[in-house]
Coordinates of N, CA and C in Angstrom, one line a residue:
M1 N -151.6 -137.8 -102.7 CA -152.2 -136.5 -102.8 C -153.0 -136.4 -104.1
G2 N -154.1 -135.7 -104.1 CA -154.9 -135.6 -105.3 C -155.6 -134.2 -105.4
W3 N -156.3 -134.0 -106.4 CA -157.0 -132.8 -106.6 C -158.5 -133.0 -106.6
K4 N -159.0 -133.4 -105.4 CA -160.4 -133.7 -105.3 C -161.3 -132.6 -105.8
G5 N -162.2 -132.9 -106.8 CA -163.1 -131.8 -107.3 C -162.5 -130.8 -108.2
E6 N -161.2 -131.1 -108.5 CA -160.5 -130.1 -109.4 C -159.9 -130.9 -110.6
S7 N -160.7 -131.4 -111.5 CA -160.2 -132.2 -112.6 C -159.2 -131.5 -113.5
R8 N -159.4 -130.2 -113.7 CA -158.5 -129.5 -114.6 C -157.1 -129.5 -114.0
R9 N -157.0 -129.2 -112.7 CA -155.6 -129.2 -112.0 C -155.0 -130.6 -112.0
H10 N -155.9 -131.6 -111.8 CA -155.4 -133.0 -111.8 C -154.8 -133.3 -113.2
S11 N -155.5 -133.0 -114.2 CA -155.1 -133.3 -115.6 C -153.8 -132.6 -115.9
L12 N -153.7 -131.3 -115.5 CA -152.4 -130.6 -115.8 C -151.3 -131.1 -115.0
S13 N -151.5 -131.5 -113.7 CA -150.5 -132.1 -112.9 C -150.0 -133.4 -113.5
R14 N -150.9 -134.2 -114.0 CA -150.4 -135.5 -114.7 C -149.5 -135.2 -115.8
K15 N -149.6 -134.1 -116.5 CA -148.8 -133.7 -117.6 C -147.5 -133.0 -117.2
G16 N -147.3 -132.9 -115.9 CA -146.1 -132.2 -115.4 C -146.2 -130.7 -115.4
I17 N -147.4 -130.2 -115.5 CA -147.6 -128.7 -115.5 C -147.9 -128.3 -114.1
K18 N -147.2 -127.3 -113.5 CA -147.4 -126.8 -112.2 C -148.8 -126.3 -112.0
T19 N -149.5 -126.6 -111.0 CA -150.8 -126.1 -110.7 C -151.0 -125.5 -109.3
S20 N -149.9 -125.0 -108.8 CA -149.9 -124.4 -107.5 C -150.8 -123.3 -107.4
K21 N -151.4 -123.1 -106.3 CA -152.3 -121.9 -106.1 C -151.5 -120.6 -106.3
D22 N -150.1 -120.7 -106.2 CA -149.3 -119.5 -106.4 C -149.4 -119.0 -107.8
N23 N -149.9 -119.8 -108.7 CA -150.1 -119.4 -110.1 C -151.3 -118.6 -110.4
E24 N -152.2 -118.4 -109.4 CA -153.4 -117.6 -109.6 C -153.1 -116.2 -110.0
K25 N -153.9 -115.6 -110.9 CA -153.7 -114.3 -111.4 C -154.0 -113.2 -110.4
Y26 N -154.7 -113.5 -109.3 CA -155.1 -112.5 -108.3 C -154.8 -113.2 -107.0
K27 N -153.8 -112.6 -106.3 CA -153.4 -113.2 -105.0 C -153.2 -112.0 -104.0
F28 N -154.0 -112.1 -102.9 CA -154.0 -111.1 -101.9 C -153.2 -111.7 -100.7
I29 N -152.1 -110.9 -100.3 CA -151.3 -111.4 -99.2 C -151.4 -110.5 -98.0
R30 N -151.8 -111.2 -96.9 CA -151.9 -110.4 -95.7 C -150.7 -110.7 -94.9
G31 N -150.4 -109.8 -94.0 CA -149.2 -110.0 -93.2 C -148.9 -108.7 -92.5
K32 N -147.8 -108.6 -91.8 CA -147.4 -107.4 -91.1 C -147.0 -106.4 -92.1
G33 N -147.2 -105.1 -91.8 CA -146.9 -104.0 -92.7 C -148.0 -103.8 -93.8
N34 N -147.6 -103.3 -94.9 CA -148.6 -103.0 -96.0 C -149.1 -104.3 -96.6
P35 N -150.4 -104.4 -96.9 CA -150.9 -105.5 -97.7 C -150.4 -105.5 -99.1
T36 N -150.3 -106.6 -99.7 CA -149.9 -106.6 -101.2 C -150.9 -107.4 -102.0
L37 N -151.0 -107.1 -103.2 CA -151.9 -107.7 -104.1 C -151.1 -108.0 -105.4
K38 N -151.0 -109.3 -105.7 CA -150.3 -109.7 -106.8 C -151.3 -110.1 -107.9
I39 N -151.3 -109.4 -109.0 CA -152.1 -109.8 -110.1 C -151.3 -109.9 -111.4
E40 N -151.7 -110.7 -112.3 CA -151.0 -110.7 -113.6 C -152.1 -110.5 -114.7
L41 N -151.7 -109.8 -115.7 CA -152.5 -109.7 -116.9 C -152.0 -110.7 -117.9
P42 N -152.7 -111.7 -118.3 CA -152.2 -112.7 -119.3 C -152.0 -112.0 -120.6
D43 N -151.1 -112.6 -121.4 CA -150.8 -112.0 -122.7 C -152.1 -111.8 -123.6
Y44 N -153.0 -112.7 -123.5 CA -154.2 -112.6 -124.3 C -155.0 -111.4 -123.8
T45 N -155.0 -111.0 -122.6 CA -155.7 -109.9 -122.1 C -155.0 -108.6 -122.6
K46 N -153.7 -108.6 -122.7 CA -153.0 -107.4 -123.2 C -153.4 -107.3 -124.7
K47 N -153.5 -108.4 -125.4 CA -153.9 -108.3 -126.8 C -155.3 -107.8 -127.0
Q48 N -156.2 -108.2 -126.0 CA -157.6 -107.7 -126.0 C -157.6 -106.2 -125.8
I49 N -156.8 -105.7 -124.9 CA -156.7 -104.2 -124.7 C -156.3 -103.5 -126.0
E50 N -155.3 -104.0 -126.7 CA -154.9 -103.4 -127.9 C -156.0 -103.5 -129.0
H51 N -156.7 -104.6 -129.0 CA -157.7 -104.8 -130.0 C -158.9 -103.9 -129.7
F52 N -159.3 -103.8 -128.4 CA -160.4 -102.9 -128.1 C -160.1 -101.4 -128.4
S53 N -158.9 -101.0 -128.2 CA -158.5 -99.6 -128.4 C -158.5 -99.3 -129.9
D54 N -158.1 -100.3 -130.7 CA -158.2 -100.1 -132.2 C -159.7 -100.2 -132.6
L55 N -160.4 -101.1 -132.1 CA -161.9 -101.2 -132.4 C -162.6 -100.0 -132.1
A56 N -162.3 -99.3 -131.0 CA -163.0 -98.1 -130.6 C -162.4 -96.9 -131.3
N57 N -161.5 -97.1 -132.2 CA -160.9 -96.0 -133.0 C -160.2 -95.0 -132.1
R58 N -159.6 -95.5 -131.0 CA -159.0 -94.7 -130.0 C -159.9 -93.6 -129.3
E59 N -161.2 -94.0 -129.2 CA -162.1 -93.2 -128.4 C -162.3 -94.0 -127.1
E60 N -163.0 -93.4 -126.2 CA -163.2 -94.0 -124.9 C -163.9 -95.3 -125.0
W61 N -163.4 -96.3 -124.2 CA -164.1 -97.5 -124.0 C -164.0 -98.0 -122.5
I62 N -164.9 -98.8 -122.1 CA -164.8 -99.4 -120.7 C -165.3 -100.8 -120.8
A63 N -164.8 -101.6 -119.9 CA -165.1 -103.0 -119.8 C -165.0 -103.6 -118.4
E64 N -165.6 -104.7 -118.1 CA -165.5 -105.3 -116.8 C -164.2 -106.1 -116.8
L65 N -163.6 -106.3 -115.6 CA -162.6 -107.2 -115.3 C -163.2 -108.4 -114.5
D66 N -163.3 -109.6 -115.1 CA -163.9 -110.7 -114.4 C -162.9 -111.7 -114.1
M67 N -163.1 -112.4 -113.0 CA -162.2 -113.5 -112.5 C -163.0 -114.8 -112.8
V68 N -162.4 -115.6 -113.7 CA -163.0 -116.9 -114.1 C -161.9 -118.0 -113.9
R69 N -162.1 -118.9 -113.0 CA -161.1 -120.0 -112.7 C -159.7 -119.5 -112.6
G70 N -159.5 -118.4 -111.9 CA -158.2 -117.9 -111.6 C -157.6 -117.0 -112.6
D71 N -158.3 -116.8 -113.8 CA -157.8 -115.9 -114.8 C -158.6 -114.6 -114.8
I72 N -158.0 -113.5 -115.1 CA -158.6 -112.2 -115.3 C -159.0 -112.0 -116.7
L73 N -160.3 -111.9 -117.0 CA -160.8 -111.7 -118.4 C -161.4 -110.4 -118.5
I74 N -161.4 -109.8 -119.7 CA -162.1 -108.6 -120.0 C -163.4 -108.9 -120.7
D75 N -164.5 -108.4 -120.1 CA -165.8 -108.8 -120.6 C -166.7 -107.5 -120.7
D76 N -167.8 -107.6 -121.5 CA -168.8 -106.6 -121.6 C -168.2 -105.3 -122.0
L77 N -167.5 -105.3 -123.1 CA -166.9 -104.1 -123.7 C -168.0 -103.1 -124.1
Q78 N -167.8 -101.8 -123.8 CA -168.7 -100.7 -124.2 C -167.9 -99.6 -124.8
V79 N -168.1 -99.3 -126.0 CA -167.5 -98.2 -126.7 C -168.4 -97.0 -126.6
S80 N -167.9 -95.8 -126.3 CA -168.8 -94.7 -126.1 C -168.2 -93.4 -126.7
D81 N -169.1 -92.6 -127.2 CA -168.6 -91.3 -127.6 C -168.9 -90.2 -126.6
E82 N -169.5 -90.7 -125.4 CA -169.8 -89.8 -124.3 C -168.6 -89.9 -123.3
M83 N -168.2 -88.7 -122.8 CA -167.2 -88.7 -121.8 C -167.8 -89.1 -120.4
D84 N -167.0 -89.9 -119.7 CA -167.3 -90.3 -118.3 C -168.7 -90.9 -118.2
A85 N -169.1 -91.7 -119.2 CA -170.4 -92.4 -119.1 C -170.2 -93.9 -119.3
S86 N -171.0 -94.6 -118.4 CA -171.0 -96.0 -118.5 C -172.4 -96.5 -118.4
Y87 N -172.8 -97.4 -119.3 CA -174.1 -98.0 -119.2 C -174.0 -99.5 -119.0
L88 N -172.9 -100.0 -118.5 CA -172.7 -101.4 -118.1 C -173.6 -101.7 -116.9
R89 N -174.2 -102.9 -116.9 CA -175.1 -103.3 -115.9 C -174.3 -104.1 -114.8
W90 N -173.6 -103.4 -113.9 CA -172.7 -104.0 -113.0 C -173.5 -104.9 -112.0
N91 N -174.7 -104.7 -111.8 CA -175.5 -105.4 -110.8 C -176.5 -106.4 -111.4
K92 N -176.3 -106.8 -112.7 CA -177.2 -107.7 -113.3 C -176.5 -108.9 -113.8
G93 N -176.2 -109.8 -112.9 CA -175.6 -111.1 -113.3 C -174.1 -111.2 -113.2
D94 N -173.4 -110.1 -113.0 CA -172.0 -110.1 -113.0 C -171.4 -110.0 -111.6
E95 N -172.2 -110.0 -110.6 CA -171.7 -109.7 -109.2 C -170.8 -110.8 -108.7
S96 N -171.0 -112.0 -109.2 CA -170.2 -113.2 -108.7 C -168.8 -113.3 -109.3
K97 N -168.6 -112.7 -110.5 CA -167.3 -112.9 -111.2 C -166.6 -111.6 -111.4
C98 N -167.2 -110.4 -111.3 CA -166.6 -109.2 -111.5 C -165.6 -108.8 -110.4
V99 N -164.4 -108.4 -110.8 CA -163.4 -107.9 -109.8 C -163.0 -106.5 -110.1
G100 N -163.7 -105.8 -111.0 CA -163.4 -104.4 -111.3 C -163.7 -104.0 -112.7
Y101 N -163.0 -103.0 -113.2 CA -163.2 -102.5 -114.5 C -161.9 -102.0 -115.1
I102 N -161.9 -101.8 -116.4 CA -160.7 -101.2 -117.1 C -161.3 -100.3 -118.2
H103 N -160.7 -99.1 -118.4 CA -161.2 -98.2 -119.4 C -160.0 -97.5 -120.1
Y104 N -160.4 -96.8 -121.2 CA -159.4 -96.2 -122.0 C -159.6 -94.7 -122.1
H105 N -158.5 -93.9 -121.9 CA -158.6 -92.5 -122.0 C -157.8 -92.1 -123.3
P106 N -158.5 -91.5 -124.3 CA -157.8 -91.1 -125.5 C -156.8 -90.0 -125.2
N107 N -155.9 -89.6 -126.1 CA -154.9 -88.6 -125.8 C -155.4 -87.2 -125.6
T108 N -156.7 -87.0 -125.7 CA -157.4 -85.7 -125.4 C -157.6 -85.6 -123.9
L109 N -157.5 -86.7 -123.2 CA -157.8 -86.7 -121.7 C -156.4 -86.9 -121.0
V110 N -156.4 -86.4 -119.8 CA -155.2 -86.5 -118.9 C -155.1 -88.0 -118.6
P111 N -153.9 -88.6 -118.7 CA -153.7 -90.0 -118.5 C -153.7 -90.4 -117.0
E112 N -154.7 -89.9 -116.3 CA -154.8 -90.2 -114.8 C -156.3 -90.6 -114.5
F113 N -156.5 -91.3 -113.4 CA -157.8 -91.6 -113.0 C -158.5 -90.3 -112.5
S114 N -159.8 -90.2 -112.8 CA -160.6 -89.1 -112.4 C -161.4 -89.4 -111.1
A115 N -161.9 -88.3 -110.5 CA -162.8 -88.6 -109.4 C -163.9 -89.5 -109.7
Q116 N -164.5 -89.4 -110.9 CA -165.6 -90.2 -111.3 C -165.1 -91.7 -111.4
D117 N -163.9 -91.9 -111.8 CA -163.3 -93.3 -111.9 C -163.3 -93.9 -110.5
F118 N -162.9 -93.2 -109.5 CA -162.9 -93.7 -108.1 C -164.3 -94.0 -107.6
I119 N -165.3 -93.1 -108.0 CA -166.7 -93.4 -107.6 C -167.2 -94.6 -108.2
L120 N -166.9 -94.8 -109.5 CA -167.3 -96.0 -110.2 C -166.8 -97.3 -109.5
A121 N -165.5 -97.2 -109.2 CA -164.8 -98.4 -108.5 C -165.5 -98.7 -107.2
M122 N -165.9 -97.7 -106.5 CA -166.6 -97.9 -105.2 C -168.0 -98.4 -105.4
E123 N -168.7 -98.0 -106.4 CA -170.0 -98.5 -106.7 C -169.9 -100.0 -107.1
I124 N -169.0 -100.3 -107.9 CA -168.8 -101.7 -108.3 C -168.4 -102.6 -107.1
H125 N -167.6 -102.0 -106.2 CA -167.2 -102.7 -105.0 C -168.4 -103.1 -104.2
N126 N -169.3 -102.1 -104.1 CA -170.5 -102.3 -103.2 C -171.4 -103.4 -103.7
V127 N -171.5 -103.7 -105.1 CA -172.4 -104.7 -105.6 C -171.7 -106.1 -105.8
R128 N -170.4 -106.1 -105.7 CA -169.7 -107.4 -105.9 C -170.0 -108.4 -104.8
E129 N -170.2 -109.7 -105.3 CA -170.5 -110.7 -104.3 C -169.4 -111.6 -104.0
N130 N -168.2 -111.4 -104.6 CA -167.0 -112.3 -104.4 C -165.9 -111.6 -103.6
K131 N -166.3 -110.6 -102.8 CA -165.3 -109.9 -102.0 C -164.6 -110.7 -101.0
A132 N -165.2 -111.8 -100.5 CA -164.6 -112.6 -99.5 C -163.3 -113.3 -100.1
K133 N -163.4 -113.7 -101.4 CA -162.3 -114.3 -102.0 C -161.4 -113.3 -102.7
Y134 N -162.0 -112.2 -103.3 CA -161.2 -111.2 -103.9 C -161.5 -109.9 -103.3
P135 N -160.9 -109.5 -102.2 CA -161.3 -108.3 -101.4 C -161.1 -107.0 -102.1
Y136 N -160.2 -106.9 -103.0 CA -159.9 -105.6 -103.6 C -160.5 -105.5 -105.0
T137 N -161.1 -104.4 -105.3 CA -161.7 -104.1 -106.6 C -160.7 -103.4 -107.4
L138 N -160.5 -103.9 -108.6 CA -159.5 -103.4 -109.5 C -160.1 -102.3 -110.4
M139 N -159.3 -101.2 -110.6 CA -159.6 -100.2 -111.5 C -158.5 -99.9 -112.4
G140 N -158.7 -100.1 -113.7 CA -157.6 -100.1 -114.7 C -157.8 -98.9 -115.7
L141 N -156.7 -98.3 -116.0 CA -156.7 -97.2 -117.0 C -155.7 -97.5 -118.1
V142 N -156.1 -97.4 -119.3 CA -155.3 -97.6 -120.5 C -155.2 -96.2 -121.2
Y143 N -154.0 -95.9 -121.6 CA -153.8 -94.6 -122.3 C -152.6 -94.6 -123.2
P144 N -152.6 -93.8 -124.3 CA -151.5 -93.8 -125.2 C -150.5 -92.8 -124.8
D145 N -149.2 -93.1 -125.2 CA -148.2 -92.0 -125.0 C -148.0 -91.2 -126.2
E146 N -147.0 -90.4 -126.3 CA -146.9 -89.5 -127.4 C -146.6 -90.2 -128.7
N147 N -146.1 -91.5 -128.7 CA -145.9 -92.3 -129.8 C -147.1 -93.2 -130.2
D148 N -148.2 -93.0 -129.4 CA -149.4 -93.8 -129.6 C -149.2 -95.3 -129.1
D149 N -148.2 -95.5 -128.3 CA -148.0 -96.8 -127.7 C -148.9 -96.9 -126.4
L150 N -149.5 -98.0 -126.1 CA -150.4 -98.1 -125.0 C -149.7 -98.4 -123.7
H151 N -150.3 -97.8 -122.7 CA -149.8 -98.1 -121.3 C -151.0 -98.4 -120.4
V152 N -150.8 -99.2 -119.4 CA -151.9 -99.5 -118.5 C -151.4 -99.2 -117.0
R153 N -152.4 -98.8 -116.2 CA -152.2 -98.6 -114.8 C -153.3 -99.2 -114.1
I154 N -153.0 -99.9 -113.0 CA -154.1 -100.5 -112.2 C -153.9 -100.2 -110.7
F155 N -155.1 -99.7 -110.2 CA -155.2 -99.5 -108.7 C -156.1 -100.6 -108.2
A156 N -156.0 -100.8 -106.9 CA -156.9 -101.8 -106.2 C -157.5 -101.1 -105.0
L157 N -158.9 -101.2 -104.8 CA -159.6 -100.5 -103.8 C -160.3 -101.5 -102.9
N158 N -160.3 -101.3 -101.6 CA -161.1 -102.0 -100.7 C -161.6 -101.0 -99.6
P159 N -162.4 -100.1 -100.1 CA -162.8 -98.9 -99.3 C -163.8 -99.2 -98.2
K160 N -163.7 -98.3 -97.2 CA -164.8 -98.3 -96.2 C -166.1 -97.8 -96.9
K161 N -167.2 -98.1 -96.3 CA -168.5 -97.8 -97.0 C -168.7 -96.3 -97.2
D162 N -168.1 -95.5 -96.3 CA -168.4 -94.0 -96.4 C -167.4 -93.2 -97.2
R163 N -166.6 -93.9 -98.0 CA -165.6 -93.2 -98.7 C -165.9 -92.4 -100.0
K164 N -167.1 -92.7 -100.6 CA -167.5 -92.1 -101.8 C -167.5 -90.6 -101.7
Y165 N -167.9 -90.1 -100.6 CA -168.0 -88.6 -100.4 C -166.7 -87.9 -100.7
L166 N -165.6 -88.6 -100.6 CA -164.3 -88.0 -100.8 C -164.1 -87.5 -102.3
F167 N -164.9 -88.1 -103.2 CA -164.7 -87.8 -104.6 C -166.0 -87.2 -105.2
E168 N -167.1 -87.3 -104.5 CA -168.4 -86.8 -105.1 C -168.3 -85.3 -105.4
G169 N -168.9 -84.9 -106.5 CA -169.0 -83.5 -106.8 C -167.7 -82.8 -107.3
K170 N -166.7 -83.6 -107.5 CA -165.4 -83.1 -107.9 C -165.1 -83.4 -109.4
V171 N -164.6 -82.4 -110.0 CA -164.0 -82.6 -111.4 C -162.5 -82.5 -111.2
A172 N -161.9 -83.6 -111.0 CA -160.5 -83.6 -110.7 C -159.8 -84.9 -111.1
T173 N -158.5 -84.9 -111.2 CA -157.7 -86.1 -111.5 C -156.8 -86.3 -110.4
E174 N -156.0 -87.4 -110.5 CA -155.1 -87.8 -109.4 C -154.3 -86.7 -108.8
R175 N -153.7 -85.9 -109.6 CA -152.8 -84.8 -109.0 C -153.6 -83.9 -108.1
D176 N -154.9 -83.7 -108.4 CA -155.7 -82.9 -107.5 C -156.3 -83.6 -106.3
L177 N -156.2 -85.0 -106.4 CA -156.8 -85.8 -105.3 C -155.7 -86.5 -104.5
K178 N -154.5 -85.9 -104.5 CA -153.4 -86.5 -103.8 C -153.7 -86.8 -102.3
K179 N -154.3 -85.8 -101.6 CA -154.6 -85.9 -100.2 C -155.5 -87.1 -99.9
E180 N -156.6 -87.2 -100.8 CA -157.6 -88.3 -100.6 C -156.9 -89.7 -100.9
I181 N -156.1 -89.7 -102.0 CA -155.5 -91.0 -102.4 C -154.4 -91.4 -101.3
D182 N -153.6 -90.5 -100.8 CA -152.7 -90.8 -99.8 C -153.3 -91.3 -98.5
M183 N -154.5 -90.8 -98.2 CA -155.2 -91.2 -97.0 C -155.7 -92.7 -97.2
L184 N -156.2 -93.0 -98.4 CA -156.7 -94.3 -98.6 C -155.5 -95.3 -98.6
I185 N -154.4 -94.9 -99.2 CA -153.2 -95.8 -99.1 C -152.7 -96.0 -97.7
K186 N -152.7 -95.0 -96.9 CA -152.2 -95.1 -95.5 C -153.1 -96.0 -94.7
N187 N -154.4 -95.9 -95.0 CA -155.4 -96.8 -94.3 C -155.6 -98.2 -94.9
K188 N -154.7 -98.5 -95.8 CA -154.7 -99.8 -96.5 C -156.0 -100.1 -97.2
E189 N -156.7 -99.0 -97.7 CA -157.9 -99.2 -98.4 C -157.6 -99.1 -99.9
M190 N -156.4 -98.8 -100.3 CA -156.0 -98.7 -101.7 C -154.6 -99.1 -101.9
M191 N -154.3 -99.7 -103.1 CA -153.0 -100.0 -103.5 C -152.8 -99.6 -104.9
K192 N -151.6 -99.1 -105.2 CA -151.2 -98.9 -106.6 C -150.4 -100.1 -107.1
L193 N -150.9 -100.8 -108.1 CA -150.2 -102.0 -108.5 C -149.2 -101.7 -109.5
N194 N -148.0 -101.2 -109.1 CA -147.0 -100.8 -110.0 C -146.4 -102.0 -110.7
H195 N -146.4 -103.2 -110.2 CA -145.8 -104.3 -110.9 C -146.5 -104.7 -112.2
V196 N -147.8 -104.3 -112.4 CA -148.5 -104.6 -113.6 C -148.8 -103.3 -114.4
S197 N -148.2 -102.2 -114.0 CA -148.4 -100.9 -114.7 C -147.2 -100.7 -115.6
G198 N -147.5 -100.1 -116.7 CA -146.4 -99.8 -117.7 C -146.9 -100.1 -119.1
G199 N -145.9 -100.1 -120.0 CA -146.3 -100.3 -121.4 C -146.8 -101.7 -121.7
L200 N -147.6 -101.9 -122.7 CA -148.1 -103.2 -123.1 C -147.2 -103.9 -124.0

């Protein structure tokens, strides 16, 4: 048995390090019942989130989530003093590695995804070129608690093309969008990734 065309895995295997595909940081499992998506945020990604939040002085920031050789990396950080604004160029060279985005809500904002967040995830989903391998687009939210400790929540979307209308023109957060979110979950177009949500 060998690792044809995969020198990195071959080298790790020779050293006794497991290189199973099960170790990938993004794994979509099809089967009967609800689909599942297993992702992991590496420790260095968590440190990046903490660093970005400090760098932005606890103001809003947004960044891409990219998949590179099985690891999820944060790339193209943008710090902004504008609410609900992103000037990242999602369709200029990142289509092949982008799997979503992550952003920070300061404690002046509700620690929930907004309607605009869902629209952004759907727009990113539309331009991604790697959906055959990574069918769900990740949307991450970072927010502080009352002690200023950071928490992260991640949803995954694989929406039908006509779903953006559910959120357009609305100034709302998750609690106001329960009907729309429940419908997406029921239709297997969205998953809440509770296993990677929580404190950093």
